[in-house]
CSV table of C-alpha atoms in Angstrom, one decimal:
chain,number,residue,atom,x,y,z
A,1,MET,CA,-37.4,25.1,-9.1
A,2,GLU,CA,-34.3,23.5,-10.6
A,3,GLU,CA,-36.2,20.7,-12.2
A,4,ALA,CA,-38.3,23.3,-14.0
A,5,ARG,CA,-35.2,25.1,-15.2
A,6,VAL,CA,-33.9,21.8,-16.6
A,7,ARG,CA,-37.1,21.2,-18.6
A,8,THR,CA,-37.2,24.8,-19.7
A,9,ASN,CA,-33.9,24.5,-21.5
A,10,ARG,CA,-35.2,21.5,-23.5
A,11,VAL,CA,-38.5,23.1,-24.3
A,12,ALA,CA,-36.9,26.4,-25.4
A,13,ARG,CA,-34.5,24.5,-27.7
A,14,THR,CA,-37.3,22.6,-29.4
A,15,THR,CA,-39.4,25.7,-29.7
A,16,LEU,CA,-36.4,27.4,-31.5
A,17,GLN,CA,-37.0,25.0,-34.4
A,18,VAL,CA,-40.3,26.8,-35.1
A,19,LEU,CA,-39.8,30.4,-33.8
A,20,HIS,CA,-37.1,33.0,-33.8
A,21,PRO,CA,-35.5,33.7,-30.4
A,22,TYR,CA,-37.1,37.2,-30.4
A,23,ASP,CA,-40.5,35.7,-30.9
A,24,ILE,CA,-40.1,33.3,-27.9
A,25,ILE,CA,-39.0,36.1,-25.6
A,26,ALA,CA,-41.8,38.4,-26.6
A,27,LEU,CA,-44.5,35.7,-26.3
A,28,ARG,CA,-43.4,34.0,-23.1
A,29,PHE,CA,-42.9,37.2,-21.2
A,30,THR,CA,-46.2,38.6,-22.5
A,31,VAL,CA,-47.9,35.6,-20.9
A,32,ALA,CA,-45.9,35.9,-17.7
A,33,GLY,CA,-46.4,39.7,-17.5
A,34,ALA,CA,-50.2,39.4,-18.0
A,35,VAL,CA,-50.5,36.7,-15.3
A,36,LEU,CA,-48.4,38.5,-12.8
A,37,SER,CA,-50.1,41.8,-13.5
A,38,VAL,CA,-53.5,40.3,-12.7
A,39,LEU,CA,-52.1,38.7,-9.5
A,40,TYR,CA,-50.2,41.7,-8.3
A,41,GLY,CA,-51.9,44.6,-10.0
A,42,ARG,CA,-52.5,46.5,-6.8
A,43,ARG,CA,-48.9,46.1,-5.7
A,44,LEU,CA,-47.8,47.4,-9.1
A,45,ALA,CA,-49.9,50.5,-8.7
A,46,ARG,CA,-48.3,51.3,-5.4
A,47,MET,CA,-44.7,51.1,-6.7
A,48,ASP,CA,-42.6,54.2,-5.9
A,49,ARG,CA,-39.8,55.6,-8.1
A,50,VAL,CA,-37.1,53.3,-6.6
A,51,ALA,CA,-39.2,50.2,-7.1
A,52,VAL,CA,-39.9,51.1,-10.7
A,53,TRP,CA,-36.2,51.6,-11.3
A,54,ASP,CA,-35.5,48.2,-9.6
A,55,GLY,CA,-38.1,46.4,-11.8
A,56,CYS,CA,-36.8,48.1,-15.0
A,57,ARG,CA,-33.1,47.4,-14.6
A,58,THR,CA,-33.6,43.8,-13.4
A,59,GLY,CA,-36.0,43.2,-16.3
A,60,ILE,CA,-33.5,44.5,-18.9
A,61,LEU,CA,-30.8,42.3,-17.5
A,62,MET,CA,-33.1,39.3,-17.4
A,63,VAL,CA,-34.3,39.7,-21.0
A,64,ALA,CA,-30.7,40.4,-22.2
A,65,GLY,CA,-29.8,37.1,-20.6
A,66,TYR,CA,-32.6,35.1,-22.2
A,67,LEU,CA,-32.1,36.7,-25.6
A,68,THR,CA,-28.3,36.0,-25.7
A,69,GLN,CA,-28.9,32.5,-24.4
A,70,ALA,CA,-31.6,31.8,-27.0
A,71,ILE,CA,-29.3,33.1,-29.8
A,72,GLY,CA,-26.5,30.8,-28.5
A,73,LEU,CA,-28.9,27.8,-28.4
A,74,THR,CA,-29.4,28.1,-32.2
A,75,THR,CA,-25.9,26.8,-32.7
A,76,ASP,CA,-24.9,25.3,-29.3
A,77,SER,CA,-25.9,21.9,-28.0
A,78,SER,CA,-28.0,21.8,-24.8
A,79,PRO,CA,-25.2,20.4,-22.6
A,80,ARG,CA,-22.8,23.1,-23.9
A,81,SER,CA,-25.3,25.8,-23.3
A,82,ALA,CA,-26.1,24.5,-19.8
A,83,PHE,CA,-22.4,24.5,-18.9
A,84,LEU,CA,-21.7,28.0,-20.2
A,85,THR,CA,-24.8,29.4,-18.5
A,86,GLY,CA,-23.7,27.7,-15.3
A,87,THR,CA,-20.6,29.8,-15.3
A,88,ALA,CA,-22.7,32.6,-14.1
A,89,VAL,CA,-21.8,31.4,-10.6
A,90,ILE,CA,-18.2,32.7,-11.3
A,91,PHE,CA,-19.4,36.2,-12.3
A,92,VAL,CA,-21.8,36.7,-9.3
A,93,PRO,CA,-19.1,37.5,-6.7
A,94,PHE,CA,-17.4,40.1,-8.9
A,95,LEU,CA,-20.7,41.8,-9.8
A,96,ASP,CA,-21.9,41.6,-6.2
A,97,PHE,CA,-18.7,43.5,-5.1
A,98,LEU,CA,-19.2,46.2,-7.8
A,99,VAL,CA,-22.9,46.7,-7.1
A,100,ALA,CA,-23.3,46.1,-3.4
A,101,ARG,CA,-19.7,46.6,-2.3
A,102,THR,CA,-20.0,43.4,-0.2
A,103,GLY,CA,-17.1,41.1,0.2
A,104,ILE,CA,-17.2,37.3,-0.4
A,105,ALA,CA,-16.7,35.0,2.6
A,106,LEU,CA,-14.0,32.3,2.4
A,107,GLY,CA,-16.7,29.6,2.5
A,108,GLU,CA,-18.5,31.2,-0.4
A,109,ALA,CA,-15.3,31.4,-2.5
A,110,ALA,CA,-14.6,27.8,-1.8
A,111,GLY,CA,-18.2,26.9,-2.7
A,112,VAL,CA,-17.8,28.6,-6.1
A,113,GLY,CA,-14.6,26.7,-6.7
A,114,PHE,CA,-16.2,23.3,-5.9
A,115,VAL,CA,-19.2,24.2,-8.1
A,116,PHE,CA,-17.0,25.1,-11.1
A,117,VAL,CA,-15.1,21.9,-10.8
A,118,GLY,CA,-18.4,20.0,-10.7
A,119,LEU,CA,-19.7,21.8,-13.8
A,120,LEU,CA,-16.5,21.0,-15.7
A,121,LEU,CA,-17.0,17.3,-14.8
A,122,PHE,CA,-20.6,17.3,-15.7
A,123,TYR,CA,-20.1,18.9,-19.1
A,124,ALA,CA,-16.7,17.6,-20.0
A,125,ASP,CA,-18.1,16.3,-23.3
A,126,ALA,CA,-19.4,19.7,-24.3
A,127,GLY,CA,-16.0,20.9,-25.5
A,128,LEU,CA,-14.3,24.0,-24.4
A,129,THR,CA,-13.3,25.6,-27.7
A,130,LEU,CA,-15.2,28.9,-28.0
A,131,ARG,CA,-17.4,29.5,-31.0
A,132,ALA,CA,-19.8,32.3,-31.8
A,133,GLY,CA,-22.7,30.7,-30.0
A,134,ASP,CA,-20.5,30.2,-26.9
A,135,LEU,CA,-19.8,33.9,-26.8
A,136,TRP,CA,-23.5,34.7,-26.9
A,137,THR,CA,-24.2,32.2,-24.1
A,138,LEU,CA,-21.3,33.6,-22.0
A,139,ALA,CA,-22.8,37.0,-22.4
A,140,GLY,CA,-26.1,35.6,-21.2
A,141,ALA,CA,-24.3,34.1,-18.2
A,142,VAL,CA,-23.0,37.6,-17.3
A,143,CYS,CA,-26.4,39.1,-17.7
A,144,PHE,CA,-28.0,36.4,-15.5
A,145,ALA,CA,-25.3,37.0,-12.8
A,146,GLY,CA,-26.1,40.7,-13.0
A,147,GLN,CA,-29.8,40.0,-12.6
A,148,VAL,CA,-29.1,37.9,-9.5
A,149,VAL,CA,-27.1,40.6,-7.9
A,150,THR,CA,-29.5,43.5,-8.7
A,151,THR,CA,-32.6,41.5,-7.9
A,152,ASN,CA,-31.1,40.8,-4.5
A,153,VAL,CA,-30.8,44.5,-3.9
A,154,ALA,CA,-34.3,45.2,-5.3
A,155,ALA,CA,-36.1,42.5,-3.3
A,156,ARG,CA,-34.7,43.9,-0.1
A,157,ARG,CA,-35.9,47.4,-0.5
A,158,SER,CA,-39.0,47.0,-2.8
A,159,ASP,CA,-42.0,44.7,-3.0
A,160,PRO,CA,-40.5,41.5,-4.6
A,161,PHE,CA,-43.8,40.5,-6.2
A,162,ALA,CA,-44.4,43.9,-7.8
A,163,VAL,CA,-40.8,43.9,-9.0
A,164,SER,CA,-41.2,40.5,-10.6
A,165,ALA,CA,-44.3,41.6,-12.4
A,166,LEU,CA,-42.6,44.7,-13.7
A,167,GLN,CA,-39.6,42.6,-14.7
A,168,ALA,CA,-41.8,40.4,-16.9
A,169,LEU,CA,-43.6,43.5,-18.5
A,170,VAL,CA,-40.2,45.1,-19.3
A,171,ALA,CA,-38.9,41.9,-20.8
A,172,ALA,CA,-42.0,41.5,-22.9
A,173,ALA,CA,-41.7,45.1,-24.2
A,174,VAL,CA,-38.1,44.6,-25.1
A,175,GLY,CA,-39.0,41.4,-26.8
A,176,TRP,CA,-41.7,43.0,-29.0
A,177,LEU,CA,-39.3,45.8,-29.9
A,178,PHE,CA,-36.9,43.2,-31.3
A,179,VAL,CA,-39.8,41.4,-33.1
A,180,GLY,CA,-41.0,44.7,-34.6
A,181,ALA,CA,-37.5,45.6,-35.8
A,182,ARG,CA,-37.2,42.2,-37.4
A,183,GLY,CA,-40.4,42.6,-39.3
A,184,GLY,CA,-42.9,40.7,-37.2
A,185,LEU,CA,-43.3,37.1,-35.9
A,186,SER,CA,-41.5,34.5,-37.9
A,187,ALA,CA,-44.5,32.1,-38.0
A,188,PRO,CA,-48.2,32.6,-38.4
A,189,LEU,CA,-50.3,32.5,-35.2
A,190,GLY,CA,-51.7,29.1,-36.2
A,191,ALA,CA,-48.2,27.6,-36.5
A,192,ILE,CA,-47.0,28.8,-33.0
A,193,PRO,CA,-46.6,25.9,-30.5
A,194,TRP,CA,-48.9,27.5,-27.9
A,195,GLY,CA,-48.6,24.6,-25.5
A,196,ARG,CA,-44.9,25.2,-25.2
A,197,ILE,CA,-45.3,29.0,-25.1
A,198,LEU,CA,-47.9,28.7,-22.2
A,199,TYR,CA,-45.5,26.3,-20.3
A,200,LEU,CA,-42.6,28.7,-20.8
A,201,GLY,CA,-44.8,31.7,-19.8
A,202,LEU,CA,-46.7,30.3,-16.9
A,203,VAL,CA,-44.4,27.7,-15.2
A,204,ALA,CA,-40.9,28.6,-16.4
A,205,THR,CA,-41.3,32.4,-16.2
A,206,ALA,CA,-44.2,33.7,-14.1
A,207,PHE,CA,-44.0,31.2,-11.3
A,208,ILE,CA,-40.2,30.9,-11.2
A,209,LEU,CA,-39.7,34.7,-11.5
A,210,ALA,CA,-42.0,35.5,-8.6
A,211,LEU,CA,-40.5,32.7,-6.4
A,212,GLN,CA,-36.9,33.6,-7.4
A,213,THR,CA,-37.4,37.4,-6.7
A,214,TRP,CA,-38.8,36.7,-3.3
A,215,ALA,CA,-36.1,34.2,-2.4
A,216,LEU,CA,-33.2,36.4,-3.6
A,217,GLY,CA,-34.3,39.0,-1.0
A,218,ARG,CA,-33.6,36.5,1.7
A,219,THR,CA,-30.1,35.2,0.8
A,220,LYS,CA,-26.8,36.5,-0.5
A,221,PRO,CA,-26.3,36.6,-4.3
A,222,VAL,CA,-23.1,34.4,-4.1
A,223,ARG,CA,-25.0,31.6,-2.2
A,224,ALA,CA,-27.9,31.9,-4.6
A,225,GLY,CA,-25.6,31.5,-7.6
A,226,VAL,CA,-24.1,28.4,-6.0
A,227,ILE,CA,-27.5,26.9,-5.3
A,228,TYR,CA,-28.6,27.5,-8.9
A,229,SER,CA,-25.7,25.3,-10.0
A,230,LEU,CA,-27.6,22.3,-8.6
A,231,GLU,CA,-29.4,22.2,-11.9
A,232,PRO,CA,-27.4,19.4,-13.5
A,233,VAL,CA,-27.6,17.4,-10.3
A,234,PHE,CA,-31.4,17.6,-10.3
A,235,ALA,CA,-31.5,16.8,-14.0
A,236,ALA,CA,-29.5,13.6,-13.4
A,237,VAL,CA,-31.7,12.6,-10.4
A,238,VAL,CA,-34.9,13.2,-12.5
A,239,SER,CA,-33.5,11.2,-15.4
A,240,MET,CA,-32.6,8.3,-13.0
A,241,THR,CA,-36.0,8.4,-11.2
A,242,PHE,CA,-38.4,8.8,-14.1
A,243,PHE,CA,-36.5,7.6,-17.2
A,244,GLY,CA,-34.4,4.8,-15.8
A,245,GLU,CA,-31.1,6.5,-16.9
A,246,GLY,CA,-27.9,5.8,-14.9
A,247,MET,CA,-25.1,8.1,-13.8
A,248,SER,CA,-21.6,7.6,-14.9
A,249,ALA,CA,-18.7,7.7,-12.4
A,250,ARG,CA,-17.8,11.2,-13.7
A,251,GLU,CA,-21.4,12.5,-13.1
A,252,VAL,CA,-21.3,11.1,-9.6
A,253,TRP,CA,-18.1,12.9,-8.8
A,254,ALA,CA,-19.5,16.0,-10.5
A,255,SER,CA,-22.7,15.9,-8.3
A,256,THR,CA,-20.5,15.4,-5.2
A,257,ALA,CA,-18.4,18.4,-6.0
A,258,ILE,CA,-21.5,20.6,-6.6
A,259,MET,CA,-23.2,19.4,-3.5
A,260,ALA,CA,-20.0,20.0,-1.5
A,261,GLY,CA,-19.9,23.6,-2.9
A,262,VAL,CA,-23.4,24.2,-1.8
A,263,LEU,CA,-22.8,22.9,1.7
A,264,VAL,CA,-19.5,24.8,2.1
A,265,ALA,CA,-21.1,28.1,1.0
A,266,GLU,CA,-24.1,27.6,3.3
A,267,LEU,CA,-22.2,26.3,6.4
A,268,LYS,CA,-19.2,28.6,6.2
A,269,LYS,CA,-21.1,31.9,6.3
A,270,ALA,CA,-19.4,35.2,7.1
C-alpha cells in the first residue's frame, strides 16, 4: 500500500501539468466511486443513518485533504509536499483525543517522536520556511489526520466497504461542484491523460480506500498514522531495488528512526 502511495504522489504531480486540481479530484473519485458502487452496491443499499453519516463526513475530510494537497503541489516540490503531508502523524493523537476521547499510550507517543525525527532527516533538503503552498499542504495533513481518526470510528460501527464506497461518491460530488464553480474541465476530453486518471482512480483510490477503511477498523488511529509514515522508507527501498539508486547515510538514519517509531508504537501498546 505504501509503494502505491509513493507512486501516486508522482503521478498526481505530472497530471497537474495538464489538469487543474479540481479536475483530478472529480475524475479520479468518479472512477473510484463507480467501481466501488458496482462491487458493494448491495452493502450501500443496506446502510443505515449512522453509516451514511460516517461515509459523508469521512468523505468530506478525505476530499478536503486531497484538494489542499493538490493545490499545494502546484507550487511545492514532491519531497517538500511528502514531508508536510507526513506531519499528519503529529496531528492524529490530538484529533483522536478530541473525537474518540482516547488517551495515547507512552509507546505511541514515543513512536510519533521517532517518526517525526525520521521525516526531518529524510526531507532535510526540502526546506522548512513556510510558503503559501506549504500552508495548503499542512491543511491537507490535518484533514488526512481527521480522516484517519473518523474512519477508525466509522469502520468499527459500520460496514467498512460500504463506507469506503460512499466516501468515494461524496468526494466525487464535491470535486464536480468545484469543477462546475470554476466553469468546467480545464482541458478537452481528448487531452485528458486517461491512463493516469484510471491509475489514480482504480489503484490509488478504489483499492487503497477499501483496504485502508477495512484496516483502520482493526487498529488504533495513532498506530495507523505511524505506519503510514513508512512511505519514504518504502520509496527508498523501491528506488534501490528497481532503479539502482543508493541511500545516503542520512536516509539510512532516517529509515532507522521511522522503523524504530513503528516498532515502539506496536510493541509498547497500552
